[in-house]
Structure formats: structure tokens, C-alpha cells
mmCIF file of C-alpha atoms in Angstrom:
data_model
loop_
_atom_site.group_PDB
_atom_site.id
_atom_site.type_symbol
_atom_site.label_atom_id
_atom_site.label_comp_id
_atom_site.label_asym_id
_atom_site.label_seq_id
_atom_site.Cartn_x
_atom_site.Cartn_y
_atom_site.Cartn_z
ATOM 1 C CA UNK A 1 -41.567 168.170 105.806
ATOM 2 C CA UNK A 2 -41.354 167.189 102.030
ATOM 3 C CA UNK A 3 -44.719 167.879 100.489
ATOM 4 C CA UNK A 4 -44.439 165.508 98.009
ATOM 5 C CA UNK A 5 -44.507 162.617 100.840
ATOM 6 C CA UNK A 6 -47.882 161.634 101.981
ATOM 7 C CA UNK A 7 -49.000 160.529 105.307
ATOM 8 C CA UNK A 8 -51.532 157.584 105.592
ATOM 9 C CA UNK A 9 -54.318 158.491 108.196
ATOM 10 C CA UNK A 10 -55.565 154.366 108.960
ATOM 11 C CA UNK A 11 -59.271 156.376 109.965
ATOM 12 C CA UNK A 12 -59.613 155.952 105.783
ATOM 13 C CA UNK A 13 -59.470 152.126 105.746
ATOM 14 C CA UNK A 14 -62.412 152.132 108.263
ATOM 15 C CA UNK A 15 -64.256 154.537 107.131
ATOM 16 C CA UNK A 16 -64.161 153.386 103.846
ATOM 17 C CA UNK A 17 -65.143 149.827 105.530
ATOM 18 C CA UNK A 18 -68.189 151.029 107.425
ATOM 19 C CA UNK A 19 -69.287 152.915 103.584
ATOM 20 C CA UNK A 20 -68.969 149.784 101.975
ATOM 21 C CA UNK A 21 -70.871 147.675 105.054
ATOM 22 C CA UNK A 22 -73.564 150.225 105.237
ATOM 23 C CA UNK A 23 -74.497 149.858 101.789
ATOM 24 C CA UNK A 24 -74.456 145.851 101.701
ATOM 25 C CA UNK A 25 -76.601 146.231 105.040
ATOM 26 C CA UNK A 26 -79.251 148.715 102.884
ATOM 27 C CA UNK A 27 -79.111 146.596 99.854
ATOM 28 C CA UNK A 28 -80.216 143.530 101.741
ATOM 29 C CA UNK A 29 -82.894 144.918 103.695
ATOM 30 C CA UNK A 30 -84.100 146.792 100.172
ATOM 31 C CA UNK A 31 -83.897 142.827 98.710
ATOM 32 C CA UNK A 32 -85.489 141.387 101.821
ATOM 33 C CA UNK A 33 -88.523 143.749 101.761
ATOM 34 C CA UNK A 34 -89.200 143.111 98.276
ATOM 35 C CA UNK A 35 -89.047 139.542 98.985
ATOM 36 C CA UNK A 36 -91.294 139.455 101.657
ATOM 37 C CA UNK A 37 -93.837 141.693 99.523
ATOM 38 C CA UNK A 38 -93.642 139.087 96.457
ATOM 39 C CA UNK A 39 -94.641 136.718 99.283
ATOM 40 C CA UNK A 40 -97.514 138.693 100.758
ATOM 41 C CA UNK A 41 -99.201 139.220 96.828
ATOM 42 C CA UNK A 42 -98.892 135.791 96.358
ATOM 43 C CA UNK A 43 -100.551 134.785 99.149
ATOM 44 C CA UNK A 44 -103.102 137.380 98.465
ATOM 45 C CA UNK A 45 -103.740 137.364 95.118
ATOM 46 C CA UNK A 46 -102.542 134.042 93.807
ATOM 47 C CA UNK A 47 -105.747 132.113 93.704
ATOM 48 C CA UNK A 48 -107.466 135.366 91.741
ATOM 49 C CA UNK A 49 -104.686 134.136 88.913
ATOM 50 C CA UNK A 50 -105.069 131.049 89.530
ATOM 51 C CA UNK A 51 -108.802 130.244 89.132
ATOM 52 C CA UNK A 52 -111.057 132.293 86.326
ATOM 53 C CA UNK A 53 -114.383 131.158 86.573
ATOM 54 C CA UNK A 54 -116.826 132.908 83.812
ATOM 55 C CA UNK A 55 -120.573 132.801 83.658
ATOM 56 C CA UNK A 56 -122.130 129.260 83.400
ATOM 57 C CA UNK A 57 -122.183 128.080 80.103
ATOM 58 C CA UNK A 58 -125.359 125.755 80.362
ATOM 59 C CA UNK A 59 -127.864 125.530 82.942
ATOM 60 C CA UNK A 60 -128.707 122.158 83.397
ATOM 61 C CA UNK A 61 -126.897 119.042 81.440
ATOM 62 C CA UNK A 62 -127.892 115.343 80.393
ATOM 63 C CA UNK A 63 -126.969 112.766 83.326
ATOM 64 C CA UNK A 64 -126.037 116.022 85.902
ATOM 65 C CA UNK A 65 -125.918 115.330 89.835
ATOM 66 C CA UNK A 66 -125.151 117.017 92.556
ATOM 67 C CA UNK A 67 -121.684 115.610 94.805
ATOM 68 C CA UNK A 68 -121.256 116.963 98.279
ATOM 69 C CA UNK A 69 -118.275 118.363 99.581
ATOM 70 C CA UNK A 70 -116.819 118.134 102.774
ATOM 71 C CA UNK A 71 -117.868 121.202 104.411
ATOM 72 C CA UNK A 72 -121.245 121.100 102.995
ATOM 73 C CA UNK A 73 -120.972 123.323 99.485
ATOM 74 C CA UNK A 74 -122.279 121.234 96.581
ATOM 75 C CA UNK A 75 -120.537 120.563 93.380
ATOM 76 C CA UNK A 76 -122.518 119.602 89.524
ATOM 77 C CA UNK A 77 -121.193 116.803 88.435
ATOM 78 C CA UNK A 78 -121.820 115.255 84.879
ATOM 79 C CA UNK A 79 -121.712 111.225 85.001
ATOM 80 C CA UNK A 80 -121.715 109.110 81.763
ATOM 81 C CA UNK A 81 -121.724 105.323 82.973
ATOM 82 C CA UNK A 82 -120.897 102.751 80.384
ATOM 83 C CA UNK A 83 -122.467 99.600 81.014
ATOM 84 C CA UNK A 84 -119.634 96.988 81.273
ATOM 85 C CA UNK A 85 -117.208 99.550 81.332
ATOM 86 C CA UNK A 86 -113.637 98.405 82.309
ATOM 87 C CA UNK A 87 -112.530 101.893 83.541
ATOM 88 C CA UNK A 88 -113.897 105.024 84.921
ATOM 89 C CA UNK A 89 -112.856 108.552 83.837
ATOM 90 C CA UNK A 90 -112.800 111.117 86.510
ATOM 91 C CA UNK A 91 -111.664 114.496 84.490
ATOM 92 C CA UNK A 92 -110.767 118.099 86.045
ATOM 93 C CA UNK A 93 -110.601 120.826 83.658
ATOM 94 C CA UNK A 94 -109.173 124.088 82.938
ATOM 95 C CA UNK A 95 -109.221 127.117 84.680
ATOM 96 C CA UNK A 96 -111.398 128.970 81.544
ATOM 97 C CA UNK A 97 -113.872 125.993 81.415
ATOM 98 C CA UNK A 98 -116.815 124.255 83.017
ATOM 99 C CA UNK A 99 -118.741 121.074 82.014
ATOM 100 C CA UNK A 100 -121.260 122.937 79.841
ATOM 101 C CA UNK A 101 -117.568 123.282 77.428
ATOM 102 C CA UNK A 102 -115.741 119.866 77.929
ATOM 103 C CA UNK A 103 -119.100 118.073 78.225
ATOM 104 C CA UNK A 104 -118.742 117.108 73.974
ATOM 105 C CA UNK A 105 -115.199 116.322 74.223
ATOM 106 C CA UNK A 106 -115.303 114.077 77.075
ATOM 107 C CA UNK A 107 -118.504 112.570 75.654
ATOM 108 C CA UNK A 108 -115.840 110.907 73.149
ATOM 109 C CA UNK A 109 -114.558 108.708 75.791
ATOM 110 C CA UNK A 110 -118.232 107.396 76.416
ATOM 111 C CA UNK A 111 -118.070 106.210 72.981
ATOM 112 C CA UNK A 112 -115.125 104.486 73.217
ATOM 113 C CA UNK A 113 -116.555 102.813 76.276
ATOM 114 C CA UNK A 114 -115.533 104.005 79.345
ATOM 115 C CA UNK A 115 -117.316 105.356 81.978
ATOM 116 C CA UNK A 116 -116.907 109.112 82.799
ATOM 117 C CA UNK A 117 -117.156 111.604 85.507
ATOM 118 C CA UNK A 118 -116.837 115.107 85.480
ATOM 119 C CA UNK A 119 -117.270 118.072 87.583
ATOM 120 C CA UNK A 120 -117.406 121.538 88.335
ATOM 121 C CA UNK A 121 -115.050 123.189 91.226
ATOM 122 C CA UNK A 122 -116.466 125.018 93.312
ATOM 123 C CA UNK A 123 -117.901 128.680 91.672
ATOM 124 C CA UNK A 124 -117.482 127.280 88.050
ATOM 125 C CA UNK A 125 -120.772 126.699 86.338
ATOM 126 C CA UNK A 126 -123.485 125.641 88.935
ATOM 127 C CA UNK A 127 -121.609 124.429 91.736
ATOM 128 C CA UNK A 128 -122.219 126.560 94.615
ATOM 129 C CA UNK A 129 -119.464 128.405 96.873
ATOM 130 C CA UNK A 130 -115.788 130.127 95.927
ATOM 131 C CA UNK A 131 -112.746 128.120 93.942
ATOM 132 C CA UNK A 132 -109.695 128.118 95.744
ATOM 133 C CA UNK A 133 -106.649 125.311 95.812
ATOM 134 C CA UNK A 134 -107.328 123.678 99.016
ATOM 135 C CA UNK A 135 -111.303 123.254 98.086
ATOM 136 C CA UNK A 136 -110.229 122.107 94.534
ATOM 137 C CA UNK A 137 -108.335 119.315 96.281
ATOM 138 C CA UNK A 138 -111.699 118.561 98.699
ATOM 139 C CA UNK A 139 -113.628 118.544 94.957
ATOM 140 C CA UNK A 140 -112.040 115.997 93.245
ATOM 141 C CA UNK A 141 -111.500 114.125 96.680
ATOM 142 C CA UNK A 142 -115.571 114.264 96.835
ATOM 143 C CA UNK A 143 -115.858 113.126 93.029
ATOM 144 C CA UNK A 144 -113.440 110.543 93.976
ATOM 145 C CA UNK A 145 -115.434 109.393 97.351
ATOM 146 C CA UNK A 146 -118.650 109.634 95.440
ATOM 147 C CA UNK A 147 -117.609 107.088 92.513
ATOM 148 C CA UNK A 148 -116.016 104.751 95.321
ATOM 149 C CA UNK A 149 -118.827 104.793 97.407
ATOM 150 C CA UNK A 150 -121.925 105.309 95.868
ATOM 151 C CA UNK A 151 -120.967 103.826 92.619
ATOM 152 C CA UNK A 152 -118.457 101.176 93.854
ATOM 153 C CA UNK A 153 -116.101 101.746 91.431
ATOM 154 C CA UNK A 154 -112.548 99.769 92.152
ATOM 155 C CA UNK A 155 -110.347 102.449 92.676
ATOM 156 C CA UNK A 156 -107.965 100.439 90.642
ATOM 157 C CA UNK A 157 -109.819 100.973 87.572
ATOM 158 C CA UNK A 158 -110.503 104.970 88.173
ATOM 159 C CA UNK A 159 -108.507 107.005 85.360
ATOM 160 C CA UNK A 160 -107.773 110.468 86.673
ATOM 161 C CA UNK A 161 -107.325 113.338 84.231
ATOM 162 C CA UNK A 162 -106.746 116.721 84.510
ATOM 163 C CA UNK A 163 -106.430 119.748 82.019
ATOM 164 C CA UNK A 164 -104.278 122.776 82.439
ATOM 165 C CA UNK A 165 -105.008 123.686 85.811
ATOM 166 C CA UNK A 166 -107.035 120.686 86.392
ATOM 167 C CA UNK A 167 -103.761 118.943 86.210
ATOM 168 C CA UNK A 168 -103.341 119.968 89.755
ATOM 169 C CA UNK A 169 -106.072 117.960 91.996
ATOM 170 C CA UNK A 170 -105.425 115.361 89.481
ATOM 171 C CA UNK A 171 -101.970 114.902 90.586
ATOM 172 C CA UNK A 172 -102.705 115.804 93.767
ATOM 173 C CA UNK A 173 -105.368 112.853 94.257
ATOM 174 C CA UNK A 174 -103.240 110.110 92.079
ATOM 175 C CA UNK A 175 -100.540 110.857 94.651
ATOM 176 C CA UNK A 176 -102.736 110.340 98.335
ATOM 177 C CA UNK A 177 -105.463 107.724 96.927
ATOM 178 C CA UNK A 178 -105.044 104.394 94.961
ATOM 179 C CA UNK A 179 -105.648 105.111 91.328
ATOM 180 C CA UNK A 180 -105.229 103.139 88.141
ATOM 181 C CA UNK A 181 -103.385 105.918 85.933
ATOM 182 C CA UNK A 182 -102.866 109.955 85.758
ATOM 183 C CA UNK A 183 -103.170 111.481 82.657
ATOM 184 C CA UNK A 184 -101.995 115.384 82.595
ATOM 185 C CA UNK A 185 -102.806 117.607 79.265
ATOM 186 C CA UNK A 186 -101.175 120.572 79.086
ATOM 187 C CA UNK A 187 -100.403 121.654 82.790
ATOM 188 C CA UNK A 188 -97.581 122.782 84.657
ATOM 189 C CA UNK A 189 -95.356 121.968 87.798
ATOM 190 C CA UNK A 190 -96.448 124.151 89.663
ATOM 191 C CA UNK A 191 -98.124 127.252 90.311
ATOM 192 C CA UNK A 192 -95.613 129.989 90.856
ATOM 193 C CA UNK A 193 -93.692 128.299 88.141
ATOM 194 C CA UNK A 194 -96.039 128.963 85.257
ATOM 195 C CA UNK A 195 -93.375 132.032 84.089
ATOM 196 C CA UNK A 196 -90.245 131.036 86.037
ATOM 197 C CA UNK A 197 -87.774 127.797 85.737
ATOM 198 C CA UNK A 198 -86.129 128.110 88.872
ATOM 199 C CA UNK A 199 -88.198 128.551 92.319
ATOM 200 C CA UNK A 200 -88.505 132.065 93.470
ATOM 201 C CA UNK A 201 -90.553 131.749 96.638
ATOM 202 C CA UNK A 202 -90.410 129.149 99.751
ATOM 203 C CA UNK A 203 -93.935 127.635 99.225
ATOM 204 C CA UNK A 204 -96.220 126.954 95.962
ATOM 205 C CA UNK A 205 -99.447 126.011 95.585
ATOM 206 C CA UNK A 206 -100.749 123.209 93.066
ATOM 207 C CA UNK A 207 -97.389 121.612 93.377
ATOM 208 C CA UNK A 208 -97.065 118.934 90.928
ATOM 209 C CA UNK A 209 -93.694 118.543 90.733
ATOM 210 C CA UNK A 210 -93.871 117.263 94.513
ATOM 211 C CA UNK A 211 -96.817 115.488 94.056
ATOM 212 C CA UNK A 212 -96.219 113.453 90.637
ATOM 213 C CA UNK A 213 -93.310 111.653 92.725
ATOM 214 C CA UNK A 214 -95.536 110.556 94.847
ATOM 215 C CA UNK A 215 -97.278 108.483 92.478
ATOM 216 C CA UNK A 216 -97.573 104.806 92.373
ATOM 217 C CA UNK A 217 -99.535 104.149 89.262
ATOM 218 C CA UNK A 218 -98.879 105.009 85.462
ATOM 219 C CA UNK A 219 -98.806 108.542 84.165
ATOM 220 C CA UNK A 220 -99.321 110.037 80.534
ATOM 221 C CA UNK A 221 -98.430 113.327 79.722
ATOM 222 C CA UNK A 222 -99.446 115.183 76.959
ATOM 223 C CA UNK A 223 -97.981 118.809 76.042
ATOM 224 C CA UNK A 224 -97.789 120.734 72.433
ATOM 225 C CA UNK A 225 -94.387 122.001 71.941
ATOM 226 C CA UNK A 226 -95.595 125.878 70.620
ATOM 227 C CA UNK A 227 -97.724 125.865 73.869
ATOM 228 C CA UNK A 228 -96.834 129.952 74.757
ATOM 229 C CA UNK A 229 -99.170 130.014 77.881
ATOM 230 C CA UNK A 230 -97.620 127.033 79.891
ATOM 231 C CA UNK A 231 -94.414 126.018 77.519
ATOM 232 C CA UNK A 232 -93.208 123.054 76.957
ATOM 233 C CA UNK A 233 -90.798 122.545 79.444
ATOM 234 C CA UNK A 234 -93.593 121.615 82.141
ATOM 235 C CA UNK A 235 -95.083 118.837 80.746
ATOM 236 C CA UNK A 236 -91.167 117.344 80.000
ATOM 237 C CA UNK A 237 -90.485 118.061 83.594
ATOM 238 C CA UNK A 238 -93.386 116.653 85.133
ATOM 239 C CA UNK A 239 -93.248 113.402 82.519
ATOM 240 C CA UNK A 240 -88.860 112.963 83.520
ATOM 241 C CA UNK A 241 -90.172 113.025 87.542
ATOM 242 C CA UNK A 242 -92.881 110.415 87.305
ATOM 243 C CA UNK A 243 -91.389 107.076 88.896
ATOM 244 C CA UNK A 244 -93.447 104.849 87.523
ATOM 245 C CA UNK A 245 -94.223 103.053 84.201
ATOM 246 C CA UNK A 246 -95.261 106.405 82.127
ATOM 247 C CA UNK A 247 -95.483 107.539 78.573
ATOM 248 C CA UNK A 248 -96.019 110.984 76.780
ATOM 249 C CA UNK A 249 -97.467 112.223 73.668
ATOM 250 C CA UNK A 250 -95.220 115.762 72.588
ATOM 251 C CA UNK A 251 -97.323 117.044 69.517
ATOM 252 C CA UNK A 252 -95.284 119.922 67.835
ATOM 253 C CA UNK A 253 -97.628 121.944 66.350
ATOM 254 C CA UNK A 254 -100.205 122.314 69.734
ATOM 255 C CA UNK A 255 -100.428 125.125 71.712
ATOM 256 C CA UNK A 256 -102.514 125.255 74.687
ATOM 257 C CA UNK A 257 -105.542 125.584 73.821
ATOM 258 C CA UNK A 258 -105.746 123.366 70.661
ATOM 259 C CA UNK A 259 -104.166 120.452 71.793
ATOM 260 C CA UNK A 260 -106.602 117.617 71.177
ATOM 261 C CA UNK A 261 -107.270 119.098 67.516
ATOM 262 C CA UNK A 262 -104.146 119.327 66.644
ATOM 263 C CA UNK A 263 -103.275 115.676 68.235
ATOM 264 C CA UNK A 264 -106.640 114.357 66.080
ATOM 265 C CA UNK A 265 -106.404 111.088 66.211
ATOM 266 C CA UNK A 266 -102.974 110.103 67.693
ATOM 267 C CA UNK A 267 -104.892 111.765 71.202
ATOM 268 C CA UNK A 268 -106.940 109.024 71.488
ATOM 269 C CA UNK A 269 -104.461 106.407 69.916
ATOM 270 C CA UNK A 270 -102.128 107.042 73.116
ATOM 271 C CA UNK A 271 -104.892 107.383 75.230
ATOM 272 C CA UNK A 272 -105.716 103.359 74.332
ATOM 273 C CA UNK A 273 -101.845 102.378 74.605
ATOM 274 C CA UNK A 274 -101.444 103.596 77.406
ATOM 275 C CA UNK A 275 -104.839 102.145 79.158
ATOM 276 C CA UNK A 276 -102.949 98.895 77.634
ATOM 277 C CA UNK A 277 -100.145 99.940 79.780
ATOM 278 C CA UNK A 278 -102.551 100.670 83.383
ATOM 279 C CA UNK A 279 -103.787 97.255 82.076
ATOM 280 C CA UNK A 280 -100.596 95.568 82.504
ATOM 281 C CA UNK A 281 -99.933 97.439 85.479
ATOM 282 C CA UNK A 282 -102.904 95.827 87.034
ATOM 283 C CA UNK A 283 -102.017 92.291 86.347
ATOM 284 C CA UNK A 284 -98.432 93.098 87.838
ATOM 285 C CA UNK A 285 -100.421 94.346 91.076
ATOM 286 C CA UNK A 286 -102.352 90.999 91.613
ATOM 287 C CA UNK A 287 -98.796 88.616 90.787
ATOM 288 C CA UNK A 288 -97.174 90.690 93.071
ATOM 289 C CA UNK A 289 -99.845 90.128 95.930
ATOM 290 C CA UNK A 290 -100.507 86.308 95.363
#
């Protein structure tokens, strides 16, 4: 036989096969199991990220109440009524924060007129029990029931804001009860998000991206363009899904936690346009129904 000819053996192809398949096989299962841990610290320790409650900054406050939530657990609440007032704040606020630290911002509002209420989730300042996402939804669902009923407020005329992660029962409630606007400051679309564009993971929690298109009523965002800790692209993404009449306020210099200062006064100034613009909502509302 000429030693220069070769002789195919066809046990090469398939072993060569069976190489390649065995190493796709291990690579997914290596993928799959790091998947599937993501998923389990998520669902572990996402609500330890997500929620940072410090030590109580105050220990009682002007005009504070006690709400009642729906298993029991009692929130502090903060209400500033404004006799005559046309419209009723009902603010969340950050994750960092509790009303002892918004309690002379929102005071502003008071002085412009409207009523306000404010509140405490659940193991921020002295509201009693744990934070976690489904009780911050019962919270503001309380603070909602609680100006409704005991205050008979028109839902209609209840302004719902929310701060950072406050943004999330906020959009939560303006997208399962009747509201008269959302306003969002500085918050994101949704949880899991906060770092990544795209999706990574089949679930989320504080989904706002879901829940803003839900909404039937106007919607103001507000988001500083140098904002490093939730950028910029959240508030333009949650503002571009919003179906309704909406308007934003993008103030260049703000980061996250200056926002408002840096906005001085044009925070306010689009605060009253756009109540003009839940005004003339409302007056669409009652032509529409007559």
C-alpha cells in the first residue's frame, strides 16, 4: 500500500460530533444553573436592595395619624388639608427617606394650596412592621382608601406622586384605581432594570413599565439627565409608554438626589401646567359622560 495515501476511518466524523455535542450540552446546563441562581438571589435578596429603611428621623410630626393596613400593621401618615383645596397630594418617597425628611419639601405644596398626604411604608420611620413590594402596594392602597373614605376626597382630584422608589406604588395605584394624575421624580421601570436595558430575568418586581400603560389619567415625569444612580433613560422610557395626555420636565444638570434644587423654580412651574393639564382632563371626563 502507498504510504503517502490515507484512509478515512468515518468513526472520526462521529466522534468528533459527540465532542462537539457534549460540550454544547455542558455549556448549557453551566448557563442554565447560573440562570436559575440569578433567579433564586433575586427572589431572596431583592427586597434587602430594594428597600433601605434607616433610623427614624423624627419622633412625632405636626398633623401625624395613624392609617391601617390591610392585615392589621399601622402606617404614620402626615396630612396637610388645605381648606378649599381643589386637589389632594398623596406622595410616596424614596427608598433613603421617611416623612421626618420630605415633610419641608412637601410642605411647599401646602402653600401653594393643595392638600397633602404623606406616609411612611411599612418599617420606615414609625410605622410598624417590615417593607417589602407587595405591602408597599397595600400602603399606598390604605393611604388611598383612607383619603376616599374617611376624608371623601373625589378620587378624581387625588394627585399621586412618587419619588425614586416611591415611583413604584405610585404607578402601581394610578394604574388599578381612578386617579386624577401621576407624577414620577426620578424613578425607574422597573426593579431588576435599575443597571440593565434589556430584561434579564422572567419576572420583576415594581414594574412600571407594565403598569404606566395601564394608566388612564395624565402623567408627568421628571428625571435629571446626569442622574448616575437611576440614569436617564428610565424616566424617557417610562414618559414614551404613558398613553395618555403626559408631559415631562428633563433638567440637565440634576442628578438623583438634587433634583428639585437644581429644577428651582421650573419644578413647581410644571408642576402647575400640568395640574392645568389634569384640569382639562377633568372637564373632558364629564363632556364625555353627559
Amino acid at each position: 500500500m502507498d504510504p503517502t495515501i490515507s484512509i478515512a476511518h468515518p468513526w472520526r466524523g462521529t466522534y468528533c460530533f459527540h465532542m462537539t455535542e457534549n460540550i454544547i450540552v455542558r455549556v448549557a446546563l453551566y448557563a442554565g444553573g447560573i440562570y436559575l441562581f440569578l433567579n433564586l438571589l433575586a427572589l431572596l435578596f431583592s427586597e434587602k436592595l430594594i428597600f433601605a429603611p434607616q433610623a427614624s428621623s423624627y419622633v412625632h410630626l405636626p398633623d401625624e395619624l395613624k392609617i391601617t393596613t390591610g392585615n392589621g400593621e399601622k402606617i404614620t401618615a402626615v396630612y396637610l388639608e388645605a381648606p378649599g383645596a381643589e386637589y389632594t397630594i398623596l406622595f410616596s418617597h424614596g427608598n433613603a427617606e421617611d416623612l421626618g425628611k420630605v415633610f419641608p419639601f412637601m410642605q411647599q405644596f401646602h402653600t401653594l394650596g393643595y392638600s397633602v398626604l404623606m406616609y411612611d411604608y411599612r418599617g420606615y420611620g414609625t410605622s410598624e412592621g417590615s417593607p417589602s413590594v407587595r405591602k408597599a402596594y397595600q400602603d399606598i392602597d390604605a393611604a388611598y382608601r383612607w383619603l376616599v373614605e374617611e376624608k371623601k376626597v373625589a378620587p378624581k382630584t387625588i394627585i399621586v406622586q412618587g419619588r425614586s422608589v416611591g415611583g413604584g406604588p405610585a404607578t402601581w395605584l394610578a394604574a388599578h384605581r381612578e386617579v386624577g394624575g401621576l407624577v414620577l421624580e426620578s424613578t425607574f421601570v422597573s426593579t431588576f432594570r435599575v443597571k440593565t436595558i434589556v430584561p434579564l430575568l422572567p419576572w420583576d418586581k415594581f414594574d412600571n413599565l407594565r403598569h404606566i400603560k395601564q394608566t388612564t389619567c395624565p402623567v408627568l415625569v421628571m428625571h435629571g439627565r446626569n442622574d448616575a444612580v437611576l440614569p436617564f433613560w428610565h424616566g424617557k422610557k417610562l414618559y414614551e409608554a404613558a398613553p395618555g395626555e403626559k408631559m415631562n420636565l428633563w433638567i440637565d444638570e440634576a442628578e438623583h438626589n438634587d433634583y428639585a434644587y437644581v429644577a428651582g423654580s421650573d419644578y413647581f412651574d410644571s408642576f402647575q401646567t400640568f395640574m392645568e393639564m389634569v384640569r382639562d382632563e377633568n372637564e373632558d371626563r364629564i363632556i364625555r359622560t353627559e
